[in-house]
XYZ file of C-alpha atoms in Angstrom:
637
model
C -47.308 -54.349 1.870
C -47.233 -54.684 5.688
C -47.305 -58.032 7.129
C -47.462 -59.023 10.670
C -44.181 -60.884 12.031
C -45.077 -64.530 12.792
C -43.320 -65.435 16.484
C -42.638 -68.849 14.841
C -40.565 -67.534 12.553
C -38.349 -64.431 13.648
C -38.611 -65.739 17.213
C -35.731 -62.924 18.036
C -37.149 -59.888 16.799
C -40.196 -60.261 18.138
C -39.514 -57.152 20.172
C -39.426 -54.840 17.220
C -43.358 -54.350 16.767
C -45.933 -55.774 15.132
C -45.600 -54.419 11.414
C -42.003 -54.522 9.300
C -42.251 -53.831 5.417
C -41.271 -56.533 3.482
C -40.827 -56.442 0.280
C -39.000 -60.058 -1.211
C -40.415 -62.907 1.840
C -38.626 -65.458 -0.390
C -35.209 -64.229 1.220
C -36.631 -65.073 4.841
C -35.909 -68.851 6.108
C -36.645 -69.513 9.277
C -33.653 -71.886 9.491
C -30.984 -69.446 8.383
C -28.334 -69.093 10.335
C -28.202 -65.613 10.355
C -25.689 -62.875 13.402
C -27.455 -62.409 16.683
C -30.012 -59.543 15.778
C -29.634 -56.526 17.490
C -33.138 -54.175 16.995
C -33.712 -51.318 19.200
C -36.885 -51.442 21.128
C -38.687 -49.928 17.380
C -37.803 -49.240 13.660
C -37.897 -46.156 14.051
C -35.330 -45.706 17.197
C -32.078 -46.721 14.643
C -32.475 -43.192 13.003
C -31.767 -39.877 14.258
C -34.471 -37.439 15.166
C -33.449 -35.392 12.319
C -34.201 -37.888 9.330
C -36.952 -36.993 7.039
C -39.601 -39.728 6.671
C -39.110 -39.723 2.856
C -35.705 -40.708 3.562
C -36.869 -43.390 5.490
C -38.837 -44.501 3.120
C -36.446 -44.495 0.474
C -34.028 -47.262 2.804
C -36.718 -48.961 3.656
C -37.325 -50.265 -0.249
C -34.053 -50.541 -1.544
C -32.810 -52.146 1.899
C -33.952 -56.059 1.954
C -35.892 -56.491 5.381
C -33.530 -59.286 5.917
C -30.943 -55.949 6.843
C -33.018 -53.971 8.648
C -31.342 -54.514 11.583
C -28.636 -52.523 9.842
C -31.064 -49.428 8.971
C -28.825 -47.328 11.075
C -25.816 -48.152 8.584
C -28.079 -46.124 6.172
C -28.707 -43.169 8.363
C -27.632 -40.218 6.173
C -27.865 -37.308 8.853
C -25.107 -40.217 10.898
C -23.423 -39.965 7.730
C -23.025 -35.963 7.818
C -22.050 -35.932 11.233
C -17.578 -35.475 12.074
C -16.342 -38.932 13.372
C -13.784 -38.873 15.567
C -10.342 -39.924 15.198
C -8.914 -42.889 14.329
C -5.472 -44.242 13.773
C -5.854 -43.816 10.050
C -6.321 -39.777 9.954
C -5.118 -38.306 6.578
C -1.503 -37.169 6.774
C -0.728 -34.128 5.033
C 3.401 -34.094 4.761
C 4.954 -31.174 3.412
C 8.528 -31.367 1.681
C 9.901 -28.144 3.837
C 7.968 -25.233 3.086
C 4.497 -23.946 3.096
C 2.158 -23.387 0.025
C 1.909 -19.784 -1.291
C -1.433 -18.299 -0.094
C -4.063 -17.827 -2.969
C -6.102 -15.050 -4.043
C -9.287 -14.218 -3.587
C -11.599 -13.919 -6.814
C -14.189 -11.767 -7.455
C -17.644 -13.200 -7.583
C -20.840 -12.966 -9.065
C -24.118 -12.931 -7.303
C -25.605 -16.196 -7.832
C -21.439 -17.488 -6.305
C -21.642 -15.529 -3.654
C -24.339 -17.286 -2.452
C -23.003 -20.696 -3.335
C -20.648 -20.063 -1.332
C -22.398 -18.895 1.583
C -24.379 -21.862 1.365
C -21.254 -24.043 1.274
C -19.890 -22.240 4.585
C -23.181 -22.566 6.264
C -24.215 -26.155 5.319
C -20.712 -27.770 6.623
C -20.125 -25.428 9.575
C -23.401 -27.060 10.549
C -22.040 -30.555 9.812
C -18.688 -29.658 11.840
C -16.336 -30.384 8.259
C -14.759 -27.380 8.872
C -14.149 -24.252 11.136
C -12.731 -20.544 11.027
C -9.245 -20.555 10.303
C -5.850 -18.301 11.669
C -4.372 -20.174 9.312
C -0.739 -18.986 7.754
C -1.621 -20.672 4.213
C -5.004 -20.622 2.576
C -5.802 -21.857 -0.936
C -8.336 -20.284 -3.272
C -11.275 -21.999 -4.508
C -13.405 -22.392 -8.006
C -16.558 -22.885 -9.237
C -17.400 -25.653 -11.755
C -20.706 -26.242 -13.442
C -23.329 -29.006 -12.916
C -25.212 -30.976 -14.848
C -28.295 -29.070 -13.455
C -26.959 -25.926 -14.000
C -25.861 -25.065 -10.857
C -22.447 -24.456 -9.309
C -20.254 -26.541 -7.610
C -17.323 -25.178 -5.188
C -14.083 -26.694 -4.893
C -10.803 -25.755 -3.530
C -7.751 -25.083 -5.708
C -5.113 -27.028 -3.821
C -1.992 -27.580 -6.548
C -0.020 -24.876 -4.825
C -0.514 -27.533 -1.475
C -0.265 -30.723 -3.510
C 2.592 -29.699 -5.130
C 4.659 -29.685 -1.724
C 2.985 -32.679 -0.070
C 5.198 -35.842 0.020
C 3.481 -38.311 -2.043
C 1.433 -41.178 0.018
C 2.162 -44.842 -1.856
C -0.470 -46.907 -0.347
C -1.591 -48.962 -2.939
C -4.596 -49.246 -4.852
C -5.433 -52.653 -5.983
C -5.788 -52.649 -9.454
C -9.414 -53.223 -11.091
C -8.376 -56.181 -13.078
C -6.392 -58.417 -10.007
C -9.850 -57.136 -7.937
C -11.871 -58.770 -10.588
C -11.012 -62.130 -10.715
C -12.651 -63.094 -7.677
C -15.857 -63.638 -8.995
C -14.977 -66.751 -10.684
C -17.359 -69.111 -8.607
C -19.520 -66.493 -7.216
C -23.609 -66.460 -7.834
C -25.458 -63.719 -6.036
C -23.347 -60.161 -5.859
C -24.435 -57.387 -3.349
C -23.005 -53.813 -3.954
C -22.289 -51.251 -1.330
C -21.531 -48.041 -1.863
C -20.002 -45.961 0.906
C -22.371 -42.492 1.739
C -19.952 -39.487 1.596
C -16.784 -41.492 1.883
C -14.072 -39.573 1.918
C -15.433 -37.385 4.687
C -15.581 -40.212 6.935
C -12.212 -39.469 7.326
C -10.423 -36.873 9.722
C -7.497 -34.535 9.056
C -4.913 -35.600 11.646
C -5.236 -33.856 14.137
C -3.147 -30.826 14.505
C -3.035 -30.070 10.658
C -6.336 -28.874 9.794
C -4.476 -25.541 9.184
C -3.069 -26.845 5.828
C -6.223 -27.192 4.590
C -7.393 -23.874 4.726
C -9.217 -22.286 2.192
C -9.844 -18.053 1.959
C -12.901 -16.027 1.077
C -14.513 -12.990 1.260
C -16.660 -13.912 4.347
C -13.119 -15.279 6.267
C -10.775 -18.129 5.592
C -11.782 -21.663 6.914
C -10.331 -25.099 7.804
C -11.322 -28.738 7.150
C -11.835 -30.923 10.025
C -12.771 -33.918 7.697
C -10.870 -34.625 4.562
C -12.511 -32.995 1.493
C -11.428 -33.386 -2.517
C -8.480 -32.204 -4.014
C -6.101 -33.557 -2.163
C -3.410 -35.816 -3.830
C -3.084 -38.526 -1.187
C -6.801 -38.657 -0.132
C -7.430 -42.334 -2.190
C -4.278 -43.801 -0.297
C -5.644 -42.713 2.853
C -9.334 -43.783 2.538
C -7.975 -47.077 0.917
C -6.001 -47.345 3.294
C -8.670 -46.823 6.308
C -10.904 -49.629 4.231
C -8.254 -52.222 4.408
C -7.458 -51.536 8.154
C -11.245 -51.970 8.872
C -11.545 -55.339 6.472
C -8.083 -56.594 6.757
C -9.188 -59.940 7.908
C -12.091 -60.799 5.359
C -10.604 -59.036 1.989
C -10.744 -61.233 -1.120
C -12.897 -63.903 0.805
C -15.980 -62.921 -0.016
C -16.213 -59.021 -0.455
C -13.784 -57.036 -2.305
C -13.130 -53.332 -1.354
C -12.110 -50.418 -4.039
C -11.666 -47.208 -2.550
C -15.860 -46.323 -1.377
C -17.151 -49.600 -3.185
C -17.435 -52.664 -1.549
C -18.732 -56.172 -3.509
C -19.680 -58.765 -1.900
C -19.878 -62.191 -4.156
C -21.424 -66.074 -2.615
C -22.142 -69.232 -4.529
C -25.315 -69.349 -3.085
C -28.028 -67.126 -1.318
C -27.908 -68.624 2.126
C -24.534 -67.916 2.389
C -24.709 -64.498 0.714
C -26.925 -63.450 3.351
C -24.639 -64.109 6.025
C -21.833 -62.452 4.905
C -23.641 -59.046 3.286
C -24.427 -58.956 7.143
C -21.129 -59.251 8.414
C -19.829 -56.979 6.114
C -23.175 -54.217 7.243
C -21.749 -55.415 11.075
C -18.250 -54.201 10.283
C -19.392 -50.542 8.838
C -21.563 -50.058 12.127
C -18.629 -50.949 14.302
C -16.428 -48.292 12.334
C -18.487 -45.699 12.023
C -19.089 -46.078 8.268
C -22.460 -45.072 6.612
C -23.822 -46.838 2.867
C -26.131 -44.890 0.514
C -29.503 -46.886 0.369
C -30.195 -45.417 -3.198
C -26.199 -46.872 -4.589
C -26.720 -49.810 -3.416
C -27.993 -53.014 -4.879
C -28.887 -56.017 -3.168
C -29.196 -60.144 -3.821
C -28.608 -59.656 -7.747
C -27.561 -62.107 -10.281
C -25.819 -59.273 -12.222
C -23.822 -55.932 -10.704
C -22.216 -53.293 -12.464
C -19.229 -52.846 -10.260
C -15.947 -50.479 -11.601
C -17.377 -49.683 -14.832
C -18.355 -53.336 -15.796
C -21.485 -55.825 -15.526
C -20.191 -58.537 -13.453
C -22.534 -61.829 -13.129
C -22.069 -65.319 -12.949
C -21.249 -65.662 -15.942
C -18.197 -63.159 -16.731
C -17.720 -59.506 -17.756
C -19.690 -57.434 -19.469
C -19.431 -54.430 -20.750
C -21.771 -51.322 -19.471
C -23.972 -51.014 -22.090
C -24.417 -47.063 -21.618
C -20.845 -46.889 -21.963
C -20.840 -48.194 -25.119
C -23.787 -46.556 -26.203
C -21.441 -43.266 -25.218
C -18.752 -45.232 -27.782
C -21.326 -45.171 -30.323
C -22.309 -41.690 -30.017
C -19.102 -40.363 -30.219
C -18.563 -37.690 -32.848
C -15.859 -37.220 -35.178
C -12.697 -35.931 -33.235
C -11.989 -32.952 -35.329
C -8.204 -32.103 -33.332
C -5.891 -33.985 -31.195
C -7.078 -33.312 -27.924
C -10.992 -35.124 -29.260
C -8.873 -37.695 -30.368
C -6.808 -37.961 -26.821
C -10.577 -38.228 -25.164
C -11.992 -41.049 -27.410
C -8.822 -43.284 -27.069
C -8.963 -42.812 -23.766
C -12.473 -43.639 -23.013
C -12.219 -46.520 -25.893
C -8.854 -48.000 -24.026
C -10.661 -48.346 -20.558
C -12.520 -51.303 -22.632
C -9.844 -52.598 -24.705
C -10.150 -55.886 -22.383
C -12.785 -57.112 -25.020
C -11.342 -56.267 -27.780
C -9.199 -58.748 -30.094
C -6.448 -56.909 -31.677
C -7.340 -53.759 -30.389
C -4.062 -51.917 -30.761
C -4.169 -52.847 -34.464
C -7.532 -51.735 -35.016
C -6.246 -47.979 -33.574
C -2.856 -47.972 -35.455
C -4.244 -45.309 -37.861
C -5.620 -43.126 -35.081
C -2.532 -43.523 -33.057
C -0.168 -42.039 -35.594
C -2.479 -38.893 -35.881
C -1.396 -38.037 -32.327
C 2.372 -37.181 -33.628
C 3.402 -33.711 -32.636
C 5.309 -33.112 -35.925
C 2.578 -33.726 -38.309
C -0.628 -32.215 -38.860
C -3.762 -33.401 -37.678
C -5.862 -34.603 -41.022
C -8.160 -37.405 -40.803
C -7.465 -40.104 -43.857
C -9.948 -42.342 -45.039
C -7.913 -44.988 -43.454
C -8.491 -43.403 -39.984
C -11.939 -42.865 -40.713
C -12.451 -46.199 -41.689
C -10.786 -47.715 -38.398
C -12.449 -45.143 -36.255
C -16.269 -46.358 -37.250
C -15.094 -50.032 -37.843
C -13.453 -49.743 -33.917
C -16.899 -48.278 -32.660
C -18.917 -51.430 -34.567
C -16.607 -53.548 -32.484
C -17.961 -52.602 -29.138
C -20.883 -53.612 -30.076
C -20.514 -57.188 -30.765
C -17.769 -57.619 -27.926
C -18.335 -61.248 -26.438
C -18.680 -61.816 -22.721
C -15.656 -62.374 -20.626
C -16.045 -65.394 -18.586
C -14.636 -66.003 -15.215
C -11.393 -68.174 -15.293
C -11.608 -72.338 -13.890
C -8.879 -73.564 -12.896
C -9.660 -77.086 -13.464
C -10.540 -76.201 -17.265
C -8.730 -77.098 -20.473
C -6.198 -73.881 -21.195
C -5.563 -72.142 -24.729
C -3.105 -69.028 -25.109
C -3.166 -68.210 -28.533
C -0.953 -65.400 -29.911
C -0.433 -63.291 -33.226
C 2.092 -60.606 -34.020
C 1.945 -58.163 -37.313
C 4.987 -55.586 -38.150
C 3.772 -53.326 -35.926
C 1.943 -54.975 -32.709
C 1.315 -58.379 -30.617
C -2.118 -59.721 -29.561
C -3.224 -62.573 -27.477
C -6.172 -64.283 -26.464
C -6.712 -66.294 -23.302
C -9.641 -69.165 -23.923
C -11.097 -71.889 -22.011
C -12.629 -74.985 -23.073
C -15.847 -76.984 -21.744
C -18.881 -78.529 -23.281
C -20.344 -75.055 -24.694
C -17.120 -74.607 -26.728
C -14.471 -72.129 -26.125
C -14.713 -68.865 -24.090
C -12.728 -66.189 -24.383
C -11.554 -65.395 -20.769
C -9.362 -62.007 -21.823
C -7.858 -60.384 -24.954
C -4.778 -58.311 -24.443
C -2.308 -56.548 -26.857
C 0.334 -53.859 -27.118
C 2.630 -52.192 -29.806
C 6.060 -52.843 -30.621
C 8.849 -50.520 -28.997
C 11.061 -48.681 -31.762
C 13.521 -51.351 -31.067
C 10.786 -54.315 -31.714
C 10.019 -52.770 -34.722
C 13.396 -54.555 -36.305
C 12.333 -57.655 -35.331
C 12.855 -60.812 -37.885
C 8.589 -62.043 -38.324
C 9.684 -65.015 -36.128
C 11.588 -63.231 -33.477
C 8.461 -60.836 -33.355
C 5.760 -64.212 -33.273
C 8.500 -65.514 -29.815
C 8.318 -62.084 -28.490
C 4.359 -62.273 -28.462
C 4.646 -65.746 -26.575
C 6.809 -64.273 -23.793
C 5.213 -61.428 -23.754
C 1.387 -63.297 -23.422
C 3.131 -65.632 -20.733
C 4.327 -62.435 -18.581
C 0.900 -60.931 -19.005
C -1.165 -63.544 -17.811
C 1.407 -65.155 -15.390
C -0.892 -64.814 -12.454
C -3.757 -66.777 -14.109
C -1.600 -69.792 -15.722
C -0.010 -70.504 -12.623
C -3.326 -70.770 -10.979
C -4.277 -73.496 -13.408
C -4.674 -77.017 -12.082
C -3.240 -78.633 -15.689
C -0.989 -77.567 -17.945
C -1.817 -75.214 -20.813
C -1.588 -75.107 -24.594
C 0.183 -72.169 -26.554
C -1.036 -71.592 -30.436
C 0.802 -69.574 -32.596
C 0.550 -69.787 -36.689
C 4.372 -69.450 -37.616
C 5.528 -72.844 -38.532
C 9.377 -71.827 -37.742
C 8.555 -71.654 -34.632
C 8.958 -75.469 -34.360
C 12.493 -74.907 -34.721
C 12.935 -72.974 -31.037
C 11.685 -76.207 -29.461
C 13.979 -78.861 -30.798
C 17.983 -77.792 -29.872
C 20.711 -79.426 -31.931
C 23.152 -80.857 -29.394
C 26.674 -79.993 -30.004
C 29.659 -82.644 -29.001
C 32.918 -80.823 -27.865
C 34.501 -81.792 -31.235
C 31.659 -80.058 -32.983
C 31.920 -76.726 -30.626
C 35.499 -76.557 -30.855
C 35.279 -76.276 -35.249
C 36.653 -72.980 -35.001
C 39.029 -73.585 -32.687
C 40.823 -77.042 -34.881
C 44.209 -75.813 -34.399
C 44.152 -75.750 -30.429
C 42.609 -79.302 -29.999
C 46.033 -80.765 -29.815
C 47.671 -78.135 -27.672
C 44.662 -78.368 -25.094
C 45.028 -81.963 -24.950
C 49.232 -81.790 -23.910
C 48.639 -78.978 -22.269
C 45.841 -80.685 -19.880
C 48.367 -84.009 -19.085
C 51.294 -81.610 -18.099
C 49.063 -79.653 -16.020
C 49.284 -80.576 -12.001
C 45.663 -78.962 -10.943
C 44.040 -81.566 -13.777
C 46.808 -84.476 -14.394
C 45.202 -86.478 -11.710
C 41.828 -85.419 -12.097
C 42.231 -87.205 -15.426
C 43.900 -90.170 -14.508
C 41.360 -90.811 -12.240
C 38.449 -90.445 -14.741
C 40.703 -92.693 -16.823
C 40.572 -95.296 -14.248
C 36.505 -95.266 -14.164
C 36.631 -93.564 -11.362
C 33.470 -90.757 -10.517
C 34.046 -87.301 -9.806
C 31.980 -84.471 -9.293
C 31.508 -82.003 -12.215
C 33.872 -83.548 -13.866
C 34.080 -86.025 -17.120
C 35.617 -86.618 -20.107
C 34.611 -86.153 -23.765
C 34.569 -89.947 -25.566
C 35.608 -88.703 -29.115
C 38.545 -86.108 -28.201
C 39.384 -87.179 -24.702
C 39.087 -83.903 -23.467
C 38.590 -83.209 -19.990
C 35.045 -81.342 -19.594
C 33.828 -79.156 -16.406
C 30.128 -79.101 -16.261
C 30.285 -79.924 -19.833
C 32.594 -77.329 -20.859
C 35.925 -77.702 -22.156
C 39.023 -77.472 -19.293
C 41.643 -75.004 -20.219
C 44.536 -75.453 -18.494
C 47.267 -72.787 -17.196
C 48.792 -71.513 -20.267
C 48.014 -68.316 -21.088
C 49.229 -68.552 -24.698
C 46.236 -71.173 -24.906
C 43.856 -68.711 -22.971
C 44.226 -65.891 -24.944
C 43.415 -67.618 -28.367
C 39.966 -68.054 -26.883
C 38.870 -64.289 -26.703
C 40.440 -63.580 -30.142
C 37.848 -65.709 -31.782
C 34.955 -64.721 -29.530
C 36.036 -61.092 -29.394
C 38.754 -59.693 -31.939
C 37.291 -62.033 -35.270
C 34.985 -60.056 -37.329
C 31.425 -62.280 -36.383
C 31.233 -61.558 -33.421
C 32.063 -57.905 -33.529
C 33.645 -57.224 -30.539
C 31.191 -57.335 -27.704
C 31.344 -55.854 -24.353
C 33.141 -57.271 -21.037
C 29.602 -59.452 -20.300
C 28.737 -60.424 -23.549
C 32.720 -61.951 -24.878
C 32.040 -63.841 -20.905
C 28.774 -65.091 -21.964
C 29.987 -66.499 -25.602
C 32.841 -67.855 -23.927
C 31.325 -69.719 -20.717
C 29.236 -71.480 -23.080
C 32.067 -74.054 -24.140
C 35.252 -73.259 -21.620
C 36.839 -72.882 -18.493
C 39.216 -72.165 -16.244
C 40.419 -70.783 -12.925
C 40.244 -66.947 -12.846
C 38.574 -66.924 -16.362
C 35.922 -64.121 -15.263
C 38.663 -61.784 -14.642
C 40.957 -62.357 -17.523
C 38.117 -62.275 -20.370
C 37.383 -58.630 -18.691
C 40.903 -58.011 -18.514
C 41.207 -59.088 -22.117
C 38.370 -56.986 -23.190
C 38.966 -53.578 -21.644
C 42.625 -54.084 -23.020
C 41.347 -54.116 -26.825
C 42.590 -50.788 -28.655
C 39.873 -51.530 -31.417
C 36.804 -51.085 -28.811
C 37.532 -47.330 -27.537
C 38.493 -46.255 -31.029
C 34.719 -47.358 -32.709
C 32.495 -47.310 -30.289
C 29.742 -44.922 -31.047
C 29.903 -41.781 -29.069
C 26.336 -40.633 -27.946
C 26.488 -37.611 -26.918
C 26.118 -33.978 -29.048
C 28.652 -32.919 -31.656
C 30.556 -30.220 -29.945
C 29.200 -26.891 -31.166
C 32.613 -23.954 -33.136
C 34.398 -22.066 -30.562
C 33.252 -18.873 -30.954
C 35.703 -15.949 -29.358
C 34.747 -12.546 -28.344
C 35.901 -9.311 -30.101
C 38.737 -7.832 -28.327
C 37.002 -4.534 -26.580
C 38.063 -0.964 -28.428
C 37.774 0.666 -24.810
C 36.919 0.003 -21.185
C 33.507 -0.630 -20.406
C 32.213 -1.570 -23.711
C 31.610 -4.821 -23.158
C 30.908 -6.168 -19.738
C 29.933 -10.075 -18.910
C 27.743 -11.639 -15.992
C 27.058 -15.372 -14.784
C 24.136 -15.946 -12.870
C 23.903 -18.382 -9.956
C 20.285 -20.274 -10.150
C 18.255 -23.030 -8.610
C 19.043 -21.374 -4.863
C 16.404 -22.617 -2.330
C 13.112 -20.545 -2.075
C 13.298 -17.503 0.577
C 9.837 -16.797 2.605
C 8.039 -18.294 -1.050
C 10.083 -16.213 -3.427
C 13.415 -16.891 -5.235
């Protein structure tokens, strides 16, 4: 309905007319500290001449009137328009040489005048302009849901000689965790994003495309290309640098922006409509969503709450037919795996649909794999809510591991009960495989830790780790060893060490001064065999007679099975030393005759010398060697 403005109220918009739609007055208070306002002398003036009334229309409901100072942020026919440059033009790099130029494909009737359409429509916009071009990729037509076709250039030949851009992406589950005290979510989605951007200026050439009617050039940057994500990510964050991950997050053309409360929510869903209109950057009224409790943002339901899964997603999950070859399979696991998040065990519950993806075997589905493939879609649907992680919260990482895969589950305690905050799990290398059950229960710990570093060292107390292998107890008590006790296997030397030490000049007075009571750095001495002890270790002194029993019971003997240079330095450091110890072990150990002759050799068994028949005649046999991999020459080799 239309309402007049009361003066008393919106004191500083009192200039815009007398009617404004409004749709919600509950989000109006007249004591909100809201940006200066900015209206143009009407409504109407923020859009171009060119925008359609139903257009209008459509922004004006799904745009709060708290933002319609921002209506020109929604313009679409501003959207449509080229923007001039900016420092953060896309970069095409080339590794040397140019792309091959495509062909030109013959077309049907109804393409033809898709294409025609496509020329006309964004010569019109100014995205793109007749090319001279030297290059020129084809393009293809793919189908739409409607029916209709969709154009779009073939650029591999292009992208497979551009130097790679490595801006990052931030990944979807570090961009998710900001919602943990957050309320009210807005979500705004950016109107034909990625031709906001310009080619740089200068290489529009490169990404020219050839047809029947002429080749042509893009002036903005259009799909296809390989480093077009980096470079609109990277425009995003050079725009938001200074308000990222306070209270808006950005990924790629969607921008979320989370408050504990509604006040405050208003204020910065402004700024952030402030900061698009200063950079030229347009939303789409009919993406967006406004003031909600719940959003779905990157393929989840994010509220106050936690995470949610999108419920026509799953519904997709559920629908899913029977994969009858590998490639169905590839496309359900793949889909499935983009939700494993809320899944507990998830990669056990897929171990018989993995091992149906093996090259070497044929692709029959088992009962077994039946059984897990309707038993995994039943578990979508009673996933549980992922909550939002408190710091301040009691801490549970609980972890399992079966002969073939680890799981873990992060939970949080408070006067509900416990909520799961993440599942996570993965399957055991090759190597893991061999794993003792205990060694495989410690690797899931370490490997839960690693996973969820980021959130336990966020936590304000410390945490709890369950496991159900009771021999785990035993990796948290160590026995402590005297000198005596390490030295069991080496009985015979005790003696010698001890003489050996006294008649020694570097340690003689080191010991008589320990002796004496006195204190000296590093150094002490062992009660029960008076040895003297370096950080704890036994002191050798300078007899090599002395030092070279030592590697012949932690190399040579038969346990420990003669380990390389770093490993014999590792078993010995534990209980010795000496000066120049490092380089005598090594010296020690790449002197062994035993090592080179049993070590394993990996590489192929050398195939039978085969010799060629000796030639009746000239000319009957003749031989050539080719030379290859020679640079490309004007696109040929």
């Amino acid at each position: 309905s239309l309402l007049p403005l009361k003066d008393e109220v919106f004191k500083e918009i009192k200039d815009v007319g007398e009617y404004v739609a409004i749709s919600s007055l509950h989000l109006f208070h007249g004591d909100m500290d809201l940006p200066p306002l900015s209206f143009h002398a009407s409504l109407e003036e923020q859009w171009d001449e060119e925008e359609e009334s139903e257009e209008i229309e459509t922004v004006l409901r799904g745009v709060p009137p708290v933002y319609h100072q921002y209506l020109d942020v929604f313009s679409k026919v501003k959207a449509e328009k080229l923007l001039p440059h900016c420092a953060c033009d896309h970069h095409i790099k080339l590794e040397g040489i140019l792309p091959p130029i495509g062909v030109i494909y013959l077309l049907s009737n109804q393409e033809s005048e898709t294409l025609q359409a496509y020329i006309s429509e964004n010569l019109e916009k100014g995205f793109i302009r007749p090319s001279s071009s030297s290059t020129g990729a084809p393009f293809l037509y793919v189908k739409k849901k409607d029916g209709g076709l969709g154009l779009c250039v073939d650029y591999r030949k292009l992208n497979a000689v551009t130097r790679k851009n490595r801006y990052p992406v931030p990944p979807m589950n570090q961009i998710l965790t900001i919602f943990n005290v957050s309320t009210i979510f807005s979500k705004i989605d950016l109107h034909g994003a990625y031709n906001l951007l310009r080619i740089k200026e200068g290489e529009e050439d490169l990404t020219a495309f050839r047809t029947k009617y002429g080749s042509y050039e893009y002036l903005a940057m259009p799909f296809g290309l390989p480093n077009a994500p980096a470079s609109f990510q990277n425009l995003v964050n050079d725009f938001f640098e200074d308000s990222l991950d306070v209270f808006f997050v950005v990924y790629l053309d969607d921008i979320m922006v989370c408050s504990s409360s509604e006040e405050e929510h208003v204020k910065h869903v402004a700024s952030v409509l402030q900061r698009l209109r200063d950079n030229n950057l347009f939303a789409k009224a009919s993406k967006c969503v406004f003031l909600a409790s719940s959003v779905e943002y990157l393929g989840y339901v994010v509220s106050s709450d936690g995470l949610r899964m999108n419920s026509s997603k799953v519904q997709q999950i559920l629908n899913w037919p029977q994969p009858q070859n590998i490639k169905a399979l590839q496309y359900f696991l793949c889909f499935a795996n983009f939700y494993c998040c809320f899944i507990k065990n998830y990669s056990k519950k897929i171990t018989s649909l993995t091992s149906l993806l093996k090259e070497d075997s044929p692709f029959i589905i088992n009962e077994e794999a039946l059984s897990q493939f309707q038993s995994l879609k039943e578990a979508f649907t009673t996933a549980p809510i992922l909550f939002h992680l408190n710091p301040s919260l009691p801490t549970i990482v609980e972890t399992d591991a079966s002969d073939y895969a680890l799981g873990a589950v992060l939970s949080q305690v408070n006067d509900s009960g416990k909520n799961r905050i993440a599942f996570d799990c993965c399957k055991l290398s090759p190597a893991e495989l061999n794993y003792e059950i205990y060694d495989k229960e410690l690797l899931g710990i370490v490997w839960a830790l690693k996973r969820w570093r980021a959130f336990l060292l966020s936590l304000s107390n410390p945490f709890e780790v369950l496991t159900d292998h009771p021999s785990l107890h035993y990796f948290m008590s160590f026995k402590v060893l005297t000198c005596c006790q390490a030295l069991e296997e080496f009985s015979d030397l005790v003696d010698k060490i001890q003489k050996e030490v006294l008649q020694d000049k570097d340690y003689k007075e080191i010991l008589q001064q320990l002796a004496r009571g006195e204190s000296i750095s590093d150094y002490s001495l062992e009660p029960q065999a008076k040895l003297l002890l370096f950080k704890d270790r036994v002191v050798i002194p300078s007899n090599e007679e002395l030092q070279l029993n030592i590697p012949q019971k932690r190399h040579d003997s038969p346990l420990p099975a003669h380990p390389g240079q770093e490993k014999t330095l590792k078993l010995i450091k534990r209980d010795f030393h000496w000066a120049g110890m490092n380089q005598f072990i090594k010296d020690n150990v790449s002197s062994c005759q035993q090592c080179p002759r049993n070590k394993n050799i990996h590489q192929k068994k050398f195939g039978l010398l085969k010799p060629l028949q000796i030639p009746s005649g000239p000319w009957n046999s003749l031989s050539m060697d080719f030379i290859t991999q020679l640079p490309l020459s004007n696109n040929f080799d």
